[in-house]
Every structure is written in structure tokens, then in C-alpha cells.
Amino acid sequence: MDPRQRTAISDCVSKGRILFDEPLSRHTTYGIGGPAEAFFQPGDREELARILRLASQKNFPVTFMGSGSNCLVSDTGVPGIVISLADRLNDFHIEGGRVTAGAGVALGYLVRQCFQAGLTGVENLVGVPGTIGGALIMNARAFGGEISTYLDRVRTLTLDGKEQVYRREDLQFGYRSSGFHQDEIILEAEFHFNAGSPETIADLQERFLNEREARQPLKQRSAGSVFKNPASDVAAGMLIDKAGLKGTRRGDAEISTKHGNFIINCGRATAEDIAFLIKLAARAVKQQFGTQMELEIRTLGFQHGYWEDAGLDG
Ligand SMILES: Cc1cc2nc3c(=O)[nH]c(=O)nc-3n(C[C@H](O)[C@H](O)[C@H](O)COP(=O)(O)OP(=O)(O)OC[C@H]3O[C@@H](n4cnc5c(N)ncnc54)[C@H](O)[C@@H]3O)c2cc1C
């Protein structure tokens, strides 16, 4: 990006924040990732729409992020403009069972607010990091409950600055997947929840948090599960464990000894280190059990075809 292009971007931003060559390691739960050419946190929707229109006029690549809790960003970083909504566009309203939340609202905040209002539905997602936008793209799910179940409507913005509204049934939610177009950013979502017993919700939350703590390496940096489970009764972590790979290290990256589907950053791991272990696990599982693994995490900034030698779609 040359200085004139940087000035054109900066000129669009007055309420939000624009940073050039910003290390994305500061914006991912892995603590890994090279620089974004431009890293933009919008002040409001109008500013976001201005930046999207500029990007589409000037052909700048655009990448959306929430809080980076499901992302592996390459060491070389991401070209163009990375737009992060974590803690931005975070209006929140509850009225009866109806909840409207901006895409940048933390999922944990939604869970807490529903609990305080005596609403049931999202208690299963307690302890899942991320934003509402990221949770909808990934259709975040835990302990049998998923975020899309309670969704009524979603408002998005296209690259040419047009707002779209989708009803739940317009979007094909599936296992860690949704039907949003790649060139749309989620702005806001409306949910409906039913009234529930605060005691039951509190008990369930405690149980889910304890189970998480017991099963997952929560003290180390990660992006959650790396691979999707190949089938509802076949866990990716179990296959990695059976392949004898738990505890395998490369640099400061490790296939967790606690959970085979978590590849953790024990200190100064690079994206290359994590990617090495991802490919190793995918190849070993394919070779030993004939199962082709599929990535759950989203990979940003890797060369086209980077993952192909392990049969993965990055
Ligand atoms: C310790 C740990 C435990 C986890 N446990 C679970 C779990 O139990 N269940 C589960 O489902 N997930 C889990 N995750 C994964 C992750 O927390 C969820 O997928 C979360 O919903 C991602 O939200 P995010 O805002 O961080 O999204 P990001 O990681 O920033 O982005 C994820 C994807 O969404 C896109 N995106 C983000 N925001 C927007 C937006 N506003 N508009 C358009 N696209 C957008 C990005 O481009 C990217 O493709 C876990 C992660 C960690 C670190």
C-alpha cells in the first residue's frame, strides 16, 4: 500500500481507529500472526460503509475479523484492509425475550446478560470466546446448543455499502458453518429467548464450565478445536490421540496433551509451527484411519494451495 493509498484510507476514518502494519498477533487468541497492511476498527456503521466502498473502488482486499478466537494468521500477515469488530458496533438491547446485539458484542456478554434477565438458550455457550459476528459465521456450538437456534434476523453490509437483512431460514446454518456471503460483514443480530429458571441456568453454566476446564487446555493460547469432528460419533481429538500424536511439538507449538484437537502456543510459536503440526496430524489420521480431516479454524494470509499437500482447504 503506497502513501497515497494510506492517506485515502485515513481520510475516511474519524471516529474509529486505523493502524498500518499492525501485528495481528495482538488481535488473535493464538497471539500469532504477521501484520495487516491496514487494520481498521470502525467507529460506526457509516464509517464502516465508507471504508468498504473505498476498498471496493480501489480494489483493496478486505478481510473481516471478530476477536480472532478461531483464526490462524500467517507469519507474513494479511494484505489489504483487515476490519475488526471486536468491541466495536457493540450496541445491546434486551426487551422481554428479544435481544438485539451488535456484531462486536462479546459472546460472553450475551451469555451473562441472558442469565441476568432469566433467559435460557445460550448458557451452553458459556466460556466460548468471540464476538456475535464470529459466532454466527461459525455457528458456535457447545454441549448440544448452537447460536443459530435462537436467531431471528441478521443485518449485514455488502462491499458496496448496501445493508441486507436475512431471516434465520434464509441462511443455511450447519455444523460450524453458515450461509453468509464472503463479501458481507455482519452488523447486528436479533435473537429471541424463552424465560428460564435462573437456578437451572446457573447450575448448567457451572457444569459446562467445569467440563470445559477438565477437557480443554484453557491456560494456554489456542484457537479452540483445529479440526471439525469427521462424524457426530467420531471426534477429531480422539483420532489424533489414537494416532499417538498428543504432546508432539514443533518449536513452541504443541498438540495438547489434554485435548488432541487443540494445538497450543506454549510461548513463541509461529504460524508455521502450528501449520506444521496441523498438517502432520491430518496426514497421520488419513494414513492410519483413512479419514480426511477438515479444518474448523479459519486460516488467513496463507498462499493459495498452502494446505493442499495435507488434503486440507485453508
Ligand atoms: C479456548 C477456546 C474454546 C473454544 N470453544 C469453542 C466451542 O466450544 N464452540 C465453538 O463453536 N467454538 C469454540 N471456539 C472457537 C471460537 O471461539 C468461536 O468460533 C467464535 O465464535 C469465533 O468468534 P470470533 O469473533 O473470535 O471470530 P474470528 O475468529 O475473529 O473469525 C471467525 C470467522 O468469522 C469471520 N467473521 C468474524 N466476524 C465477522 C463479521 N462481523 N462479519 C463477517 N464475518 C466475520 C472471520 O472472517 C472468520 O472467517 C473456541 C475458541 C477458543 C480459543
PDB file of N, CA, C and O and ligand atoms in Angstrom, residues 27 29 63-71 85 103-104 107 125 127-143 176 181-182 184-187 212 216-218 220 222-225 262 296 298 300, ligand 1:
ATOM      1  N   HIS A  27      -4.223  -9.408  17.974  1.00  0.00           N
ATOM      2  CA  HIS A  27      -5.680  -9.479  17.808  1.00  0.00           C
ATOM      3  C   HIS A  27      -6.188 -10.902  17.616  1.00  0.00           C
ATOM      4  O   HIS A  27      -7.301 -11.089  17.112  1.00  0.00           O
ATOM      5  N   THR A  29      -6.425 -14.933  19.569  1.00  0.00           N
ATOM      6  CA  THR A  29      -6.234 -15.641  20.844  1.00  0.00           C
ATOM      7  C   THR A  29      -4.960 -16.491  20.800  1.00  0.00           C
ATOM      8  O   THR A  29      -4.392 -16.785  21.845  1.00  0.00           O
ATOM      9  N   THR A  63     -10.575  -8.215   4.656  1.00  0.00           N
ATOM     10  CA  THR A  63     -10.740  -9.410   5.494  1.00  0.00           C
ATOM     11  C   THR A  63     -11.474  -9.005   6.766  1.00  0.00           C
ATOM     12  O   THR A  63     -11.141  -7.984   7.371  1.00  0.00           O
ATOM     13  N   PHE A  64     -12.478  -9.805   7.158  1.00  0.00           N
ATOM     14  CA  PHE A  64     -13.228  -9.483   8.382  1.00  0.00           C
ATOM     15  C   PHE A  64     -12.731 -10.322   9.543  1.00  0.00           C
ATOM     16  O   PHE A  64     -12.407 -11.496   9.383  1.00  0.00           O
ATOM     17  N   MET A  65     -12.713  -9.715  10.703  1.00  0.00           N
ATOM     18  CA  MET A  65     -12.362 -10.453  11.913  1.00  0.00           C
ATOM     19  C   MET A  65     -13.245 -10.035  13.068  1.00  0.00           C
ATOM     20  O   MET A  65     -13.731  -8.899  13.111  1.00  0.00           O
ATOM     21  N   GLY A  66     -13.442 -10.958  13.995  1.00  0.00           N
ATOM     22  CA  GLY A  66     -14.060 -10.616  15.269  1.00  0.00           C
ATOM     23  C   GLY A  66     -12.921 -10.505  16.267  1.00  0.00           C
ATOM     24  O   GLY A  66     -12.028  -9.678  16.112  1.00  0.00           O
ATOM     25  N   SER A  67     -12.931 -11.402  17.256  1.00  0.00           N
ATOM     26  CA  SER A  67     -11.833 -11.330  18.222  1.00  0.00           C
ATOM     27  C   SER A  67     -10.732 -12.334  17.918  1.00  0.00           C
ATOM     28  O   SER A  67      -9.894 -12.604  18.770  1.00  0.00           O
ATOM     29  N   GLY A  68     -10.743 -12.894  16.719  1.00  0.00           N
ATOM     30  CA  GLY A  68      -9.630 -13.752  16.295  1.00  0.00           C
ATOM     31  C   GLY A  68      -9.490 -15.015  17.122  1.00  0.00           C
ATOM     32  O   GLY A  68      -8.390 -15.553  17.252  1.00  0.00           O
ATOM     33  N   SER A  69     -10.610 -15.542  17.658  1.00  0.00           N
ATOM     34  CA  SER A  69     -10.507 -16.725  18.517  1.00  0.00           C
ATOM     35  C   SER A  69     -10.672 -18.025  17.736  1.00  0.00           C
ATOM     36  O   SER A  69     -10.620 -19.102  18.319  1.00  0.00           O
ATOM     37  N   ASN A  70     -10.892 -17.898  16.427  1.00  0.00           N
ATOM     38  CA  ASN A  70     -10.988 -19.112  15.613  1.00  0.00           C
ATOM     39  C   ASN A  70     -10.090 -19.001  14.385  1.00  0.00           C
ATOM     40  O   ASN A  70     -10.321 -19.656  13.381  1.00  0.00           O
ATOM     41  N   CYS A  71      -9.054 -18.158  14.501  1.00  0.00           N
ATOM     42  CA  CYS A  71      -8.232 -17.839  13.325  1.00  0.00           C
ATOM     43  C   CYS A  71      -6.765 -18.189  13.533  1.00  0.00           C
ATOM     44  O   CYS A  71      -6.214 -17.940  14.600  1.00  0.00           O
ATOM     45  N   LEU A  85     -14.266  -6.093  14.275  1.00  0.00           N
ATOM     46  CA  LEU A  85     -15.402  -5.521  15.008  1.00  0.00           C
ATOM     47  C   LEU A  85     -15.340  -5.817  16.501  1.00  0.00           C
ATOM     48  O   LEU A  85     -16.265  -5.455  17.231  1.00  0.00           O
ATOM     49  N   ALA A 103     -22.636  -6.748  16.111  1.00  0.00           N
ATOM     50  CA  ALA A 103     -21.752  -7.881  15.780  1.00  0.00           C
ATOM     51  C   ALA A 103     -20.503  -7.916  16.651  1.00  0.00           C
ATOM     52  O   ALA A 103     -19.901  -8.962  16.821  1.00  0.00           O
ATOM     53  N   GLY A 104     -20.128  -6.757  17.214  1.00  0.00           N
ATOM     54  CA  GLY A 104     -18.903  -6.722  18.005  1.00  0.00           C
ATOM     55  C   GLY A 104     -19.099  -7.043  19.482  1.00  0.00           C
ATOM     56  O   GLY A 104     -18.128  -7.077  20.250  1.00  0.00           O
ATOM     57  N   LEU A 107     -19.538 -12.620  22.898  1.00  0.00           N
ATOM     58  CA  LEU A 107     -20.484 -13.711  23.133  1.00  0.00           C
ATOM     59  C   LEU A 107     -20.705 -13.905  24.638  1.00  0.00           C
ATOM     60  O   LEU A 107     -21.841 -14.127  25.091  1.00  0.00           O
ATOM     61  N   LEU A 125     -23.180 -21.954  25.729  1.00  0.00           N
ATOM     62  CA  LEU A 125     -22.026 -21.304  25.095  1.00  0.00           C
ATOM     63  C   LEU A 125     -21.143 -20.579  26.117  1.00  0.00           C
ATOM     64  O   LEU A 125     -20.225 -19.862  25.739  1.00  0.00           O
ATOM     65  N   GLY A 127     -18.245 -19.623  28.266  1.00  0.00           N
ATOM     66  CA  GLY A 127     -16.815 -19.970  28.132  1.00  0.00           C
ATOM     67  C   GLY A 127     -16.318 -19.983  26.699  1.00  0.00           C
ATOM     68  O   GLY A 127     -15.124 -20.123  26.473  1.00  0.00           O
ATOM     69  N   VAL A 128     -17.219 -19.829  25.708  1.00  0.00           N
ATOM     70  CA  VAL A 128     -16.754 -19.761  24.311  1.00  0.00           C
ATOM     71  C   VAL A 128     -16.353 -18.315  24.028  1.00  0.00           C
ATOM     72  O   VAL A 128     -17.177 -17.416  24.176  1.00  0.00           O
ATOM     73  N   PRO A 129     -15.097 -18.071  23.651  1.00  0.00           N
ATOM     74  CA  PRO A 129     -14.711 -16.688  23.362  1.00  0.00           C
ATOM     75  C   PRO A 129     -15.290 -16.222  22.019  1.00  0.00           C
ATOM     76  O   PRO A 129     -15.883 -17.028  21.301  1.00  0.00           O
ATOM     77  N   GLY A 130     -15.093 -14.962  21.689  1.00  0.00           N
ATOM     78  CA  GLY A 130     -15.512 -14.488  20.366  1.00  0.00           C
ATOM     79  C   GLY A 130     -16.576 -13.421  20.430  1.00  0.00           C
ATOM     80  O   GLY A 130     -17.051 -13.039  21.505  1.00  0.00           O
ATOM     81  N   THR A 131     -16.933 -12.943  19.241  1.00  0.00           N
ATOM     82  CA  THR A 131     -17.961 -11.906  19.095  1.00  0.00           C
ATOM     83  C   THR A 131     -19.228 -12.538  18.520  1.00  0.00           C
ATOM     84  O   THR A 131     -19.196 -13.666  18.015  1.00  0.00           O
ATOM     85  N   ILE A 132     -20.300 -11.779  18.540  1.00  0.00           N
ATOM     86  CA  ILE A 132     -21.556 -12.265  17.946  1.00  0.00           C
ATOM     87  C   ILE A 132     -21.364 -12.516  16.441  1.00  0.00           C
ATOM     88  O   ILE A 132     -21.831 -13.521  15.908  1.00  0.00           O
ATOM     89  N   GLY A 133     -20.643 -11.616  15.753  1.00  0.00           N
ATOM     90  CA  GLY A 133     -20.409 -11.796  14.306  1.00  0.00           C
ATOM     91  C   GLY A 133     -19.672 -13.095  14.029  1.00  0.00           C
ATOM     92  O   GLY A 133     -20.101 -13.905  13.193  1.00  0.00           O
ATOM     93  N   GLY A 134     -18.566 -13.312  14.732  1.00  0.00           N
ATOM     94  CA  GLY A 134     -17.778 -14.538  14.538  1.00  0.00           C
ATOM     95  C   GLY A 134     -18.577 -15.770  14.919  1.00  0.00           C
ATOM     96  O   GLY A 134     -18.528 -16.805  14.242  1.00  0.00           O
ATOM     97  N   ALA A 135     -19.371 -15.668  15.989  1.00  0.00           N
ATOM     98  CA  ALA A 135     -20.156 -16.811  16.451  1.00  0.00           C
ATOM     99  C   ALA A 135     -21.210 -17.196  15.406  1.00  0.00           C
ATOM    100  O   ALA A 135     -21.500 -18.383  15.204  1.00  0.00           O
ATOM    101  N   LEU A 136     -21.776 -16.197  14.709  1.00  0.00           N
ATOM    102  CA  LEU A 136     -22.787 -16.508  13.691  1.00  0.00           C
ATOM    103  C   LEU A 136     -22.135 -17.105  12.448  1.00  0.00           C
ATOM    104  O   LEU A 136     -22.661 -18.068  11.869  1.00  0.00           O
ATOM    105  N   ILE A 137     -20.992 -16.554  12.036  1.00  0.00           N
ATOM    106  CA  ILE A 137     -20.295 -17.119  10.869  1.00  0.00           C
ATOM    107  C   ILE A 137     -19.947 -18.581  11.140  1.00  0.00           C
ATOM    108  O   ILE A 137     -20.126 -19.453  10.293  1.00  0.00           O
ATOM    109  N   MET A 138     -19.462 -18.853  12.354  1.00  0.00           N
ATOM    110  CA  MET A 138     -19.004 -20.211  12.690  1.00  0.00           C
ATOM    111  C   MET A 138     -20.152 -21.076  13.218  1.00  0.00           C
ATOM    112  O   MET A 138     -19.968 -22.236  13.490  1.00  0.00           O
ATOM    113  N   ASN A 139     -21.326 -20.480  13.414  1.00  0.00           N
ATOM    114  CA  ASN A 139     -22.442 -21.164  14.100  1.00  0.00           C
ATOM    115  C   ASN A 139     -21.925 -21.840  15.373  1.00  0.00           C
ATOM    116  O   ASN A 139     -22.008 -23.080  15.527  1.00  0.00           O
ATOM    117  N   ALA A 140     -21.424 -21.006  16.277  1.00  0.00           N
ATOM    118  CA  ALA A 140     -20.790 -21.508  17.507  1.00  0.00           C
ATOM    119  C   ALA A 140     -21.726 -22.467  18.230  1.00  0.00           C
ATOM    120  O   ALA A 140     -22.937 -22.224  18.331  1.00  0.00           O
ATOM    121  N   ARG A 141     -21.137 -23.542  18.731  1.00  0.00           N
ATOM    122  CA  ARG A 141     -21.933 -24.606  19.321  1.00  0.00           C
ATOM    123  C   ARG A 141     -21.166 -25.226  20.480  1.00  0.00           C
ATOM    124  O   ARG A 141     -19.944 -25.370  20.418  1.00  0.00           O
ATOM    125  N   ALA A 142     -21.872 -25.570  21.525  1.00  0.00           N
ATOM    126  CA  ALA A 142     -21.239 -26.288  22.635  1.00  0.00           C
ATOM    127  C   ALA A 142     -22.314 -27.024  23.412  1.00  0.00           C
ATOM    128  O   ALA A 142     -23.434 -26.519  23.555  1.00  0.00           O
ATOM    129  N   PHE A 143     -21.962 -28.194  23.891  1.00  0.00           N
ATOM    130  CA  PHE A 143     -22.859 -29.009  24.720  1.00  0.00           C
ATOM    131  C   PHE A 143     -24.269 -29.100  24.119  1.00  0.00           C
ATOM    132  O   PHE A 143     -25.271 -28.939  24.814  1.00  0.00           O
ATOM    133  N   ARG A 176     -20.653 -25.932  12.358  1.00  0.00           N
ATOM    134  CA  ARG A 176     -19.596 -24.910  12.233  1.00  0.00           C
ATOM    135  C   ARG A 176     -19.646 -24.208  10.862  1.00  0.00           C
ATOM    136  O   ARG A 176     -18.609 -23.884  10.281  1.00  0.00           O
ATOM    137  N   HIS A 181     -22.618 -14.635   2.679  1.00  0.00           N
ATOM    138  CA  HIS A 181     -21.693 -14.427   1.558  1.00  0.00           C
ATOM    139  C   HIS A 181     -20.365 -13.917   2.109  1.00  0.00           C
ATOM    140  O   HIS A 181     -20.340 -13.171   3.076  1.00  0.00           O
ATOM    141  N   GLN A 182     -19.287 -14.296   1.436  1.00  0.00           N
ATOM    142  CA  GLN A 182     -17.949 -13.931   1.924  1.00  0.00           C
ATOM    143  C   GLN A 182     -17.701 -12.433   1.928  1.00  0.00           C
ATOM    144  O   GLN A 182     -16.885 -11.940   2.678  1.00  0.00           O
ATOM    145  N   GLU A 184     -19.734 -10.038   2.744  1.00  0.00           N
ATOM    146  CA  GLU A 184     -20.656  -9.269   3.596  1.00  0.00           C
ATOM    147  C   GLU A 184     -20.148  -9.297   5.017  1.00  0.00           C
ATOM    148  O   GLU A 184     -19.716 -10.344   5.498  1.00  0.00           O
ATOM    149  N   ILE A 185     -20.282  -8.169   5.688  1.00  0.00           N
ATOM    150  CA  ILE A 185     -19.893  -8.144   7.098  1.00  0.00           C
ATOM    151  C   ILE A 185     -21.171  -8.098   7.946  1.00  0.00           C
ATOM    152  O   ILE A 185     -22.118  -7.365   7.621  1.00  0.00           O
ATOM    153  N   ILE A 186     -21.204  -8.898   8.973  1.00  0.00           N
ATOM    154  CA  ILE A 186     -22.374  -8.910   9.860  1.00  0.00           C
ATOM    155  C   ILE A 186     -22.320  -7.664  10.740  1.00  0.00           C
ATOM    156  O   ILE A 186     -21.276  -7.341  11.314  1.00  0.00           O
ATOM    157  N   LEU A 187     -23.466  -6.977  10.823  1.00  0.00           N
ATOM    158  CA  LEU A 187     -23.535  -5.751  11.631  1.00  0.00           C
ATOM    159  C   LEU A 187     -24.239  -5.977  12.958  1.00  0.00           C
ATOM    160  O   LEU A 187     -23.833  -5.457  13.995  1.00  0.00           O
ATOM    161  N   ARG A 212     -15.491 -27.943  30.534  1.00  0.00           N
ATOM    162  CA  ARG A 212     -14.504 -27.286  29.674  1.00  0.00           C
ATOM    163  C   ARG A 212     -13.118 -27.311  30.313  1.00  0.00           C
ATOM    164  O   ARG A 212     -12.123 -27.672  29.693  1.00  0.00           O
ATOM    165  N   GLN A 216     -10.285 -29.174  28.300  1.00  0.00           N
ATOM    166  CA  GLN A 216      -9.560 -28.324  27.342  1.00  0.00           C
ATOM    167  C   GLN A 216      -8.385 -27.611  28.009  1.00  0.00           C
ATOM    168  O   GLN A 216      -8.468 -27.248  29.182  1.00  0.00           O
ATOM    169  N   PRO A 217      -7.304 -27.376  27.266  1.00  0.00           N
ATOM    170  CA  PRO A 217      -6.135 -26.687  27.822  1.00  0.00           C
ATOM    171  C   PRO A 217      -6.373 -25.171  27.851  1.00  0.00           C
ATOM    172  O   PRO A 217      -5.850 -24.429  27.025  1.00  0.00           O
ATOM    173  N   LEU A 218      -7.177 -24.707  28.797  1.00  0.00           N
ATOM    174  CA  LEU A 218      -7.615 -23.302  28.763  1.00  0.00           C
ATOM    175  C   LEU A 218      -6.537 -22.329  29.255  1.00  0.00           C
ATOM    176  O   LEU A 218      -6.679 -21.128  29.076  1.00  0.00           O
ATOM    177  N   GLN A 220      -3.477 -22.313  28.139  1.00  0.00           N
ATOM    178  CA  GLN A 220      -2.573 -21.968  27.043  1.00  0.00           C
ATOM    179  C   GLN A 220      -3.324 -21.287  25.902  1.00  0.00           C
ATOM    180  O   GLN A 220      -4.533 -21.443  25.784  1.00  0.00           O
ATOM    181  N   SER A 222      -4.755 -20.715  22.302  1.00  0.00           N
ATOM    182  CA  SER A 222      -5.194 -21.614  21.219  1.00  0.00           C
ATOM    183  C   SER A 222      -6.264 -20.880  20.406  1.00  0.00           C
ATOM    184  O   SER A 222      -6.584 -19.724  20.681  1.00  0.00           O
ATOM    185  N   ALA A 223      -6.799 -21.588  19.411  1.00  0.00           N
ATOM    186  CA  ALA A 223      -7.973 -21.064  18.694  1.00  0.00           C
ATOM    187  C   ALA A 223      -9.098 -22.082  18.809  1.00  0.00           C
ATOM    188  O   ALA A 223      -9.909 -22.251  17.902  1.00  0.00           O
ATOM    189  N   GLY A 224      -9.127 -22.797  19.927  1.00  0.00           N
ATOM    190  CA  GLY A 224     -10.146 -23.831  20.114  1.00  0.00           C
ATOM    191  C   GLY A 224      -9.813 -25.059  19.274  1.00  0.00           C
ATOM    192  O   GLY A 224      -8.644 -25.300  18.943  1.00  0.00           O
ATOM    193  N   SER A 225     -10.829 -25.806  18.899  1.00  0.00           N
ATOM    194  CA  SER A 225     -10.607 -27.030  18.109  1.00  0.00           C
ATOM    195  C   SER A 225     -10.093 -26.666  16.724  1.00  0.00           C
ATOM    196  O   SER A 225     -10.653 -25.794  16.055  1.00  0.00           O
ATOM    197  N   PHE A 262      -6.687 -29.660  20.143  1.00  0.00           N
ATOM    198  CA  PHE A 262      -6.194 -28.309  20.442  1.00  0.00           C
ATOM    199  C   PHE A 262      -4.687 -28.281  20.155  1.00  0.00           C
ATOM    200  O   PHE A 262      -3.940 -29.079  20.728  1.00  0.00           O
ATOM    201  N   GLU A 296     -11.474 -26.690  11.065  1.00  0.00           N
ATOM    202  CA  GLU A 296     -12.526 -25.858  11.659  1.00  0.00           C
ATOM    203  C   GLU A 296     -12.028 -24.415  11.735  1.00  0.00           C
ATOM    204  O   GLU A 296     -12.764 -23.482  11.445  1.00  0.00           O
ATOM    205  N   ARG A 298     -10.278 -20.917  10.859  1.00  0.00           N
ATOM    206  CA  ARG A 298     -10.146 -20.176   9.604  1.00  0.00           C
ATOM    207  C   ARG A 298      -8.696 -19.722   9.469  1.00  0.00           C
ATOM    208  O   ARG A 298      -8.107 -19.242  10.450  1.00  0.00           O
ATOM    209  N   LEU A 300      -5.900 -17.318   7.664  1.00  0.00           N
ATOM    210  CA  LEU A 300      -5.845 -16.025   6.971  1.00  0.00           C
ATOM    211  C   LEU A 300      -4.411 -15.729   6.536  1.00  0.00           C
ATOM    212  O   LEU A 300      -3.471 -15.914   7.322  1.00  0.00           O
TER     213      LEU A 300
HETATM  214  C1  LIG B   1     -10.366 -21.808  24.207  1.00  0.00           C
HETATM  215  C2  LIG B   1     -11.359 -21.791  23.073  1.00  0.00           C
HETATM  216  C3  LIG B   1     -12.506 -22.559  23.156  1.00  0.00           C
HETATM  217  C4  LIG B   1     -13.430 -22.568  22.106  1.00  0.00           C
HETATM  218  N1  LIG B   1     -14.561 -23.332  22.227  1.00  0.00           N
HETATM  219  C5  LIG B   1     -15.472 -23.310  21.232  1.00  0.00           C
HETATM  220  C6  LIG B   1     -16.691 -24.070  21.355  1.00  0.00           C
HETATM  221  O1  LIG B   1     -16.937 -24.746  22.348  1.00  0.00           O
HETATM  222  N2  LIG B   1     -17.583 -23.998  20.337  1.00  0.00           N
HETATM  223  C7  LIG B   1     -17.359 -23.251  19.217  1.00  0.00           C
HETATM  224  O2  LIG B   1     -18.237 -23.219  18.341  1.00  0.00           O
HETATM  225  N3  LIG B   1     -16.225 -22.531  19.078  1.00  0.00           N
HETATM  226  C8  LIG B   1     -15.283 -22.533  20.049  1.00  0.00           C
HETATM  227  N4  LIG B   1     -14.134 -21.802  19.910  1.00  0.00           N
HETATM  228  C9  LIG B   1     -13.885 -21.075  18.650  1.00  0.00           C
HETATM  229  C10 LIG B   1     -14.347 -19.593  18.657  1.00  0.00           C
HETATM  230  O3  LIG B   1     -14.379 -19.090  19.948  1.00  0.00           O
HETATM  231  C11 LIG B   1     -15.709 -19.403  18.007  1.00  0.00           C
HETATM  232  O4  LIG B   1     -15.724 -19.917  16.680  1.00  0.00           O
HETATM  233  C12 LIG B   1     -16.100 -17.898  17.961  1.00  0.00           C
HETATM  234  O5  LIG B   1     -17.462 -17.836  17.663  1.00  0.00           O
HETATM  235  C13 LIG B   1     -15.314 -17.083  16.941  1.00  0.00           C
HETATM  236  O6  LIG B   1     -15.633 -15.703  17.134  1.00  0.00           O
HETATM  237  P1  LIG B   1     -14.586 -14.551  16.790  1.00  0.00           P
HETATM  238  O7  LIG B   1     -15.274 -13.244  16.950  1.00  0.00           O
HETATM  239  O8  LIG B   1     -13.340 -14.710  17.559  1.00  0.00           O
HETATM  240  O9  LIG B   1     -14.345 -14.836  15.252  1.00  0.00           O
HETATM  241  P2  LIG B   1     -12.959 -14.778  14.458  1.00  0.00           P
HETATM  242  O10 LIG B   1     -12.090 -15.904  14.887  1.00  0.00           O
HETATM  243  O11 LIG B   1     -12.384 -13.408  14.502  1.00  0.00           O
HETATM  244  O12 LIG B   1     -13.486 -15.060  12.976  1.00  0.00           O
HETATM  245  C14 LIG B   1     -14.042 -16.312  12.632  1.00  0.00           C
HETATM  246  C15 LIG B   1     -14.611 -16.215  11.203  1.00  0.00           C
HETATM  247  O13 LIG B   1     -15.707 -15.320  11.210  1.00  0.00           O
HETATM  248  C16 LIG B   1     -15.494 -14.238  10.291  1.00  0.00           C
HETATM  249  N5  LIG B   1     -16.072 -13.047  10.937  1.00  0.00           N
HETATM  250  C17 LIG B   1     -15.874 -12.631  12.216  1.00  0.00           C
HETATM  251  N6  LIG B   1     -16.667 -11.559  12.489  1.00  0.00           N
HETATM  252  C18 LIG B   1     -17.362 -11.304  11.347  1.00  0.00           C
HETATM  253  C19 LIG B   1     -18.357 -10.339  10.994  1.00  0.00           C
HETATM  254  N7  LIG B   1     -18.785  -9.392  11.826  1.00  0.00           N
HETATM  255  N8  LIG B   1     -18.864 -10.387   9.737  1.00  0.00           N
HETATM  256  C20 LIG B   1     -18.437 -11.330   8.835  1.00  0.00           C
HETATM  257  N9  LIG B   1     -17.508 -12.247   9.114  1.00  0.00           N
HETATM  258  C21 LIG B   1     -16.983 -12.242  10.353  1.00  0.00           C
HETATM  259  C22 LIG B   1     -13.989 -14.179  10.075  1.00  0.00           C
HETATM  260  O14 LIG B   1     -13.690 -13.672   8.800  1.00  0.00           O
HETATM  261  C23 LIG B   1     -13.600 -15.653  10.203  1.00  0.00           C
HETATM  262  O15 LIG B   1     -13.831 -16.310   8.983  1.00  0.00           O
HETATM  263  C24 LIG B   1     -13.185 -21.780  20.949  1.00  0.00           C
HETATM  264  C25 LIG B   1     -12.021 -21.000  20.881  1.00  0.00           C
HETATM  265  C26 LIG B   1     -11.115 -20.993  21.920  1.00  0.00           C
HETATM  266  C27 LIG B   1      -9.885 -20.130  21.833  1.00  0.00           C
END
